[in-house]
CSV table of C-alpha atoms (C1' of nucleotides) in Angstrom, one decimal:
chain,number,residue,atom,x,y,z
X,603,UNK,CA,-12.1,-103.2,47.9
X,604,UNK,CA,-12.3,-107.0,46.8
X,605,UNK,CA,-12.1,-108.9,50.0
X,606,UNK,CA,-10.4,-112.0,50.0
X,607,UNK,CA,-8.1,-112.7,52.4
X,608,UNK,CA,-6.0,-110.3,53.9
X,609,UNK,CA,-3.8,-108.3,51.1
X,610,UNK,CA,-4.7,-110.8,48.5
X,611,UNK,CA,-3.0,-111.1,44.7
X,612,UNK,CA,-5.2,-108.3,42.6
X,613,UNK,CA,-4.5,-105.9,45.8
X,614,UNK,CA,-3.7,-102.8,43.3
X,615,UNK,CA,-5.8,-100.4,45.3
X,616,UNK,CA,-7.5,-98.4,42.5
X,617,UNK,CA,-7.1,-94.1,42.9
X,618,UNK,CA,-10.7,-93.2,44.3
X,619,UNK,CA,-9.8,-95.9,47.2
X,620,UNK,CA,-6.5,-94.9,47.7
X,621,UNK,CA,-8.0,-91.2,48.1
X,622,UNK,CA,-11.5,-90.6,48.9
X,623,UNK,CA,-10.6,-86.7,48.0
X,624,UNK,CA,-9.8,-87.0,44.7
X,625,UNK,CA,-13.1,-87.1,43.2
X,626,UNK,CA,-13.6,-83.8,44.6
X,627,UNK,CA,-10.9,-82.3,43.5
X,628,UNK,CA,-12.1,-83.8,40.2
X,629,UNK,CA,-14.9,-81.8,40.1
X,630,UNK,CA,-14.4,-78.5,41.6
X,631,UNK,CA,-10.5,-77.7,41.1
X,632,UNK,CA,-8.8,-77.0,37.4
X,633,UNK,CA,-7.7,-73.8,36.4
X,634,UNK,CA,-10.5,-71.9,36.0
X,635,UNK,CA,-13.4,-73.7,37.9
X,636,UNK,CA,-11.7,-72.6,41.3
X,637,UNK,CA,-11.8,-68.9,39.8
X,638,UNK,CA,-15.3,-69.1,38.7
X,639,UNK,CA,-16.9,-70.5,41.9
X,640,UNK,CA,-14.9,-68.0,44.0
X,641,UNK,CA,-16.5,-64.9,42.2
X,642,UNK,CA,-19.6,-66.1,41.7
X,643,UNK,CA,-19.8,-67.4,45.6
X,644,UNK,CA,-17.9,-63.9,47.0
X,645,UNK,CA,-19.4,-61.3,44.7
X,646,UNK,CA,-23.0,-63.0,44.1
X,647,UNK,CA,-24.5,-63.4,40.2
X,648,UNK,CA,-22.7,-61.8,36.6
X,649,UNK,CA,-23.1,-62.2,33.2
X,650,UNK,CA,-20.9,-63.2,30.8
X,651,UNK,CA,-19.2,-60.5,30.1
X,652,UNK,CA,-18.9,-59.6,33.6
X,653,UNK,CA,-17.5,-62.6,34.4
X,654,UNK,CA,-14.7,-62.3,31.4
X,655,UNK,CA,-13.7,-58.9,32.8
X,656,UNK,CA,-13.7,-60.3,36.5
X,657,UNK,CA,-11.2,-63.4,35.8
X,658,UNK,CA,-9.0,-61.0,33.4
X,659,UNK,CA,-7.4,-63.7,30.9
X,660,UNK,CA,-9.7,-66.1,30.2
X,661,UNK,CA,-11.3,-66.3,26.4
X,662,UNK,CA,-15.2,-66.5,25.9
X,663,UNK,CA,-14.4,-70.3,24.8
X,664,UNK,CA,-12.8,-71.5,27.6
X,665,UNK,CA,-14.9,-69.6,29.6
X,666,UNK,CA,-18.5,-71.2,28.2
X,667,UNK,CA,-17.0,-74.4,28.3
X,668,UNK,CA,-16.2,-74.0,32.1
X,669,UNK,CA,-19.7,-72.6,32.6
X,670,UNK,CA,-21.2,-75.5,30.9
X,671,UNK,CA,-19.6,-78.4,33.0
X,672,UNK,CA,-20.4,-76.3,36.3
X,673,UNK,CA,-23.6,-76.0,35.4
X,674,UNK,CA,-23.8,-79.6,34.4
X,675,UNK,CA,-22.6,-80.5,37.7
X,676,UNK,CA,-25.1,-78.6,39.5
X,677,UNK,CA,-22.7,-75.8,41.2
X,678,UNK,CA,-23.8,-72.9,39.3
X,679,UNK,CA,-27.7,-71.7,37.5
X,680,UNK,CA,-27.7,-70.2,34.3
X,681,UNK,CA,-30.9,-67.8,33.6
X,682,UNK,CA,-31.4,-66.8,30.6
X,683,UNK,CA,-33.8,-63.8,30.1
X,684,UNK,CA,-35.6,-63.0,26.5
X,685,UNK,CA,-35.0,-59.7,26.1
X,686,UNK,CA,-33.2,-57.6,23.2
X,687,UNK,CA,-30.3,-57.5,23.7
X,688,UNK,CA,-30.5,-60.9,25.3
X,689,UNK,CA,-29.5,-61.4,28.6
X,690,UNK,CA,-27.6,-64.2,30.6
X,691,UNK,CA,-26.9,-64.2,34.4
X,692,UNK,CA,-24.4,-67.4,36.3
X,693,UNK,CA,-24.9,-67.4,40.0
X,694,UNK,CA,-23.6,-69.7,42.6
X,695,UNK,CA,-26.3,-72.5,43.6
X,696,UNK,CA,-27.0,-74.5,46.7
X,697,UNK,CA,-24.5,-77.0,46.1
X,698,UNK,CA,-21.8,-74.4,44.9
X,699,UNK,CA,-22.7,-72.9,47.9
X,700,UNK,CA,-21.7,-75.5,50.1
X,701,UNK,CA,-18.3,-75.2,49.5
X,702,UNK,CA,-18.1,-72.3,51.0
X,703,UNK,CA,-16.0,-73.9,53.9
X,704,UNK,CA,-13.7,-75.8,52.0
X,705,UNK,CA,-13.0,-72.5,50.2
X,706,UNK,CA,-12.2,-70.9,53.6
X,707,UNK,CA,-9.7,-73.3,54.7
X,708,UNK,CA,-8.0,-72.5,51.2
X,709,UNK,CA,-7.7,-69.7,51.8
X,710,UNK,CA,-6.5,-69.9,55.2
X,711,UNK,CA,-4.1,-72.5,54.1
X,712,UNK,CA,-3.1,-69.9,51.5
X,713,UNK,CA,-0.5,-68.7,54.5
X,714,UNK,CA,1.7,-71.0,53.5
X,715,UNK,CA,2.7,-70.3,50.2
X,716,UNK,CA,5.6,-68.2,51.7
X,717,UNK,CA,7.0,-71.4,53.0
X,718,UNK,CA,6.6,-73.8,49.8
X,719,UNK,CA,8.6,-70.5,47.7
X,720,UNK,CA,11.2,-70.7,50.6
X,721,UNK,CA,11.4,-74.8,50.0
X,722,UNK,CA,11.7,-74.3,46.1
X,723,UNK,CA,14.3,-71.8,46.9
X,724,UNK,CA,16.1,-73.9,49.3
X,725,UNK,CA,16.2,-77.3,46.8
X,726,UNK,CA,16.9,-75.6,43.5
X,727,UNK,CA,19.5,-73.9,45.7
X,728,UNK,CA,21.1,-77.8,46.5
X,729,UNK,CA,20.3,-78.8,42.9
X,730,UNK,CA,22.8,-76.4,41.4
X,731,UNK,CA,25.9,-77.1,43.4
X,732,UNK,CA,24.9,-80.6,42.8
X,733,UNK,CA,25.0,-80.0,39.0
X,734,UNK,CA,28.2,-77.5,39.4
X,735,UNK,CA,30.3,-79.9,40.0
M,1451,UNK,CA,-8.0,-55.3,26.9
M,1452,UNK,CA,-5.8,-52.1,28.9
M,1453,UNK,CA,-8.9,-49.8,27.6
M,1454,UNK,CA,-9.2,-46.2,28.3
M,1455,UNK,CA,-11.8,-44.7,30.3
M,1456,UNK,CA,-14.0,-45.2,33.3
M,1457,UNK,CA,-12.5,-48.9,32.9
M,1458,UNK,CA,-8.9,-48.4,32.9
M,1459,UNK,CA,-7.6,-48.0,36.4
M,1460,UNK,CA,-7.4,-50.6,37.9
M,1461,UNK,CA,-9.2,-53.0,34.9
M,1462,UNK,CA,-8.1,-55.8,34.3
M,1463,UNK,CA,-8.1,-57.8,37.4
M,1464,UNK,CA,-5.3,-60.3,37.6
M,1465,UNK,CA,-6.2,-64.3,38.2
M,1466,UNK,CA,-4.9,-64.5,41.4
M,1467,UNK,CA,-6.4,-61.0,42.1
M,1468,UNK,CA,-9.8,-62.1,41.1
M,1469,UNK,CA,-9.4,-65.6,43.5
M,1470,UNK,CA,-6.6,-65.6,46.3
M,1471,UNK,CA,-7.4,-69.5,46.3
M,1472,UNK,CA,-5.7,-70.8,43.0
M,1473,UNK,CA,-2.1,-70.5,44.1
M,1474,UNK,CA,-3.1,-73.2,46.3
M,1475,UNK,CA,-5.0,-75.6,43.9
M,1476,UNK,CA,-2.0,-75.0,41.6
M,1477,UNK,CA,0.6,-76.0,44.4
M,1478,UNK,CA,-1.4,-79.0,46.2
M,1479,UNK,CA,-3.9,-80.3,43.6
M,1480,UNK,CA,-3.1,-82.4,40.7
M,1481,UNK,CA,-4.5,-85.5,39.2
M,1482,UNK,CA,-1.8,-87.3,41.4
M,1483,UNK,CA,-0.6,-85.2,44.1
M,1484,UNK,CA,-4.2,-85.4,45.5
M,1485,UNK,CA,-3.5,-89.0,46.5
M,1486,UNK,CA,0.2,-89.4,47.1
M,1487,UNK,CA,-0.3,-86.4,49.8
M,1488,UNK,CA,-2.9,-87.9,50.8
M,1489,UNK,CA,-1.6,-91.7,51.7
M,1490,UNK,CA,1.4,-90.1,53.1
M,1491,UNK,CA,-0.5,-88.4,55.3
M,1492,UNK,CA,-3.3,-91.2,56.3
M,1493,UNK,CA,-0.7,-93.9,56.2
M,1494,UNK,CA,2.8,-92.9,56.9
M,1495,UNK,CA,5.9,-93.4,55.8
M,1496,UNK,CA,6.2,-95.5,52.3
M,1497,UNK,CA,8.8,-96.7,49.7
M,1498,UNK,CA,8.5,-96.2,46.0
M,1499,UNK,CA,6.8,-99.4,45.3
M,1500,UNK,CA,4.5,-99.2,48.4
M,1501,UNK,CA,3.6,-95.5,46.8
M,1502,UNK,CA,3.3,-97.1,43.7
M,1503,UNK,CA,1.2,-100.5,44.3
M,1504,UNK,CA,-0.8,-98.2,47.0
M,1505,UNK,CA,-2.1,-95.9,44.2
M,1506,UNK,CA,-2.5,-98.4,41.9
M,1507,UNK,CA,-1.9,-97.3,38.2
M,1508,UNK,CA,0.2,-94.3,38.5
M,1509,UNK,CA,3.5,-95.2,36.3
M,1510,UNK,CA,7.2,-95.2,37.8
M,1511,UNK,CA,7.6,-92.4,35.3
M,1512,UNK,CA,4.8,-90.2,36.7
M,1513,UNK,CA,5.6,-90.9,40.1
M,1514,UNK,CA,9.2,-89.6,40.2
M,1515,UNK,CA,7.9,-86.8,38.3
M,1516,UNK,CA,5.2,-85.6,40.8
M,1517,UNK,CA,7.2,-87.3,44.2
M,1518,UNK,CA,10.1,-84.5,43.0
M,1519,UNK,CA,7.6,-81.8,43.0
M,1520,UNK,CA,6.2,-82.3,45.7
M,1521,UNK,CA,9.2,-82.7,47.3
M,1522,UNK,CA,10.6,-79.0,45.8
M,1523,UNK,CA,7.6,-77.6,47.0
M,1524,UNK,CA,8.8,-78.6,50.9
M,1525,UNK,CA,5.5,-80.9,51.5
M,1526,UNK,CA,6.9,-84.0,51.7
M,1527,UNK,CA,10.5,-85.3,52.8
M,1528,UNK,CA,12.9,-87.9,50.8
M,1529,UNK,CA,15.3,-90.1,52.8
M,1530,UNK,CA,17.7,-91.9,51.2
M,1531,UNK,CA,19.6,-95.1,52.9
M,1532,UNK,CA,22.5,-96.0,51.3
M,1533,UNK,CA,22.2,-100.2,51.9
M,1534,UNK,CA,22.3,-102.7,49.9
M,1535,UNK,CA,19.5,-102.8,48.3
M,1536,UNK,CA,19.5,-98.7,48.8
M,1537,UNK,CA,15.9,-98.1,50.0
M,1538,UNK,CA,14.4,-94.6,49.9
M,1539,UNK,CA,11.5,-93.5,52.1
M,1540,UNK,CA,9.0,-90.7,51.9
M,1541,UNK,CA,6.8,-88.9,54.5
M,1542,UNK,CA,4.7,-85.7,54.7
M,1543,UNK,CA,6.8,-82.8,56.0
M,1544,UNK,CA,5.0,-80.4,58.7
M,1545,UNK,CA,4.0,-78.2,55.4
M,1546,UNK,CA,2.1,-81.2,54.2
M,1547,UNK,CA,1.0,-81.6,57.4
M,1548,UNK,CA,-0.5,-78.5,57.7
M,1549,UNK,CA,-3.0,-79.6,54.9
M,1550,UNK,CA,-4.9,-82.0,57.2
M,1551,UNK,CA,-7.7,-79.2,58.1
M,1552,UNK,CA,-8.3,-78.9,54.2
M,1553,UNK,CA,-8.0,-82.3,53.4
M,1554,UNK,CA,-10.7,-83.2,56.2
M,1555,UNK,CA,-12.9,-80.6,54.8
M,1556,UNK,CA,-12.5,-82.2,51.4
M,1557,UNK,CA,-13.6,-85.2,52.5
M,1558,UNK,CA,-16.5,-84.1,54.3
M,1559,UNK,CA,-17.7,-82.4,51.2
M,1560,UNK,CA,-17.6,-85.6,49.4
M,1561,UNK,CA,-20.8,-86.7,50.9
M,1562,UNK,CA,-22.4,-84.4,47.6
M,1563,UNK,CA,-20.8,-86.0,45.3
M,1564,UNK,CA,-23.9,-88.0,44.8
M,1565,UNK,CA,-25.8,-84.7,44.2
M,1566,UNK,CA,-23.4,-83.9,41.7
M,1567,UNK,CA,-24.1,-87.2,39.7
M,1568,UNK,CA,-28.1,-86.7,40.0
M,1569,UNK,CA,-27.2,-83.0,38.7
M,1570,UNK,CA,-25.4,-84.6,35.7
M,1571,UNK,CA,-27.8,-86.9,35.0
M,1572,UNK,CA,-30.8,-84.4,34.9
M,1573,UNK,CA,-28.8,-81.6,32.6
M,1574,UNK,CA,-27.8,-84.7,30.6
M,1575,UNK,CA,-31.7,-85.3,30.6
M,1576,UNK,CA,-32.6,-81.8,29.1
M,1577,UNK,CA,-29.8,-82.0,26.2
M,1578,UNK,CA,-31.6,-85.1,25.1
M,1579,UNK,CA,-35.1,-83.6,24.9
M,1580,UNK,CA,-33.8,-81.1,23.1
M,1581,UNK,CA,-32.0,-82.5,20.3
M,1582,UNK,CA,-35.1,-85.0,20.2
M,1583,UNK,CA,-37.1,-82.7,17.9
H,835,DC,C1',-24.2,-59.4,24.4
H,836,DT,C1',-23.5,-64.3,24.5
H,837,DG,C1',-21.7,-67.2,22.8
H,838,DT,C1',-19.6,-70.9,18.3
H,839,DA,C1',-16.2,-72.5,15.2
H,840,DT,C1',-11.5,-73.6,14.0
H,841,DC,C1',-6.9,-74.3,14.4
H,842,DC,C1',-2.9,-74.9,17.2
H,843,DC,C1',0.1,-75.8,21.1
H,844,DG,C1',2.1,-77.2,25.5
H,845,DC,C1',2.3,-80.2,29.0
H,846,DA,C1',0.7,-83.8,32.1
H,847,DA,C1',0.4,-88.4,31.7
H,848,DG,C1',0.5,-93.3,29.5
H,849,DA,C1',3.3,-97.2,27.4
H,850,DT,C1',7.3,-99.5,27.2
H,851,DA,C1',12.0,-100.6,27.9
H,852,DC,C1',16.2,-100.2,30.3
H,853,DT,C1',19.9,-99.1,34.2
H,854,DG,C1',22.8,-98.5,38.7
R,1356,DC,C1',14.8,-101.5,44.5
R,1357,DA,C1',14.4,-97.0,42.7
R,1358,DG,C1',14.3,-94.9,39.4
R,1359,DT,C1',15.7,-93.0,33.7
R,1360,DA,C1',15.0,-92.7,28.9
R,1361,DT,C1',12.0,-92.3,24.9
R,1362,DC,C1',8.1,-92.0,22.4
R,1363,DT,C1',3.3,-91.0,22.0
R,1364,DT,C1',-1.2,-89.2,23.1
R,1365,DG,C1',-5.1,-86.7,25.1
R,1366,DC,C1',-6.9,-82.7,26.6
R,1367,DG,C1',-7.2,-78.2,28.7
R,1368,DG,C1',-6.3,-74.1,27.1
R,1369,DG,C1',-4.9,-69.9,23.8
R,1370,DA,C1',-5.7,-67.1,19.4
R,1371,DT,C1',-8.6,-65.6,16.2
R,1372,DA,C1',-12.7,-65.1,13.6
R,1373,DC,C1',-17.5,-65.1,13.2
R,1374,DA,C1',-22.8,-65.7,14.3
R,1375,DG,C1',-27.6,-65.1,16.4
DNA sequence: CTGTATCCCGCAAGATACTG
DNA sequence: CAGTATCTTGCGGGATACAG
């Protein structure tokens, strides 16, 4: 961060400084990555297909293009074997596999949903008498 | 998909059958929630225009829209003072709170980031060899 | 089987201006 | 100060068809 004096003019903190986290969320949280990583890291190596059955809705596009930018980013290994029919197996690499505790405390955190469908509850619940007025 | 054979029990397995994590990413990470959560949490209490000059580019607009969300969802708290100016406040609830463990492990994992880069650059590498021919 | 190629759409987000 | 109101855009994602 520019240091001048204290909390100079030009302060405007820029988003990666005012979060250190969001970078990482950039890279291994959208839709689909988070589903992706999880099979691959809980239920070891698939192919393609296997992987389209696994996740349920996704199409083979938005699937490859998923694949692609994991595998760019070093969290996944595509093989690719030469035989006929051709064969292709994703699995989980080092890196992917070190987020194996950040996925835990997800997961644990996932405990909490109850509560966040109980707050939604509670301020649409204000929002209407508000509006019924 | 809903096929017919050895396949069709229980097939299709749903997204958030397949990874019990999303719910979460979908409830705590956005492209903005990420660090609004996170300065309420690291640095207390703030105004609209402290959230807003904090951040850095996020737009009044944007802000309202993702500072009501997160509000509905229960993880942070809105205070209004009726004074003259009004002033409104925000702070992380005990919900948001209870992100802390995740957020620490985020940013522990952000030390790979770096790996992540080197990744990129080396698949970026290959593509260019390749369509070098 | 493992993808590509198109076309299309919704929605988060940006730009800009204005109000109680 | 703390937002609203509009308008526009970019991009992830869905549907569908097709290829190596």
């Amino acid at each position: 961060m520019t240091s001048n004096t204290v909390w100079d003019a030009q302060d405007a903190v820029a988003p990666e400084n005012a979060c250190p986290i969001a970078p990482v969320v950039e890279v291994v949280f959208s839709r689909w990555t988070t589903p992706i990583l999880w099979v691959l890291h809980q239920y070891g190596p698939h192919r393609f297909v296997e992987l389209q059955r696994r996740i349920g809705t996704i199409t083979p596009k938005v699937l490859t293009e998923r694949l692609r930018q994991l595998e760019r980013d070093g969290l996944i290994e595509r093989t690719y074997f030469a035989e006929v029919p051709p064969r292709v197996v994703y699995e989980i690499s080092d890196l992917g596999r070190s987020l194996a505790p950040l996925f835990a405390a997800l997961a644990e955190w996932s405990v909490n949903l109850g509560e966040v469908d109980q707050a939604r509850g509670i301020y649409d619940a204000k929002q209407q008498t508000r509006h019924r007025r």
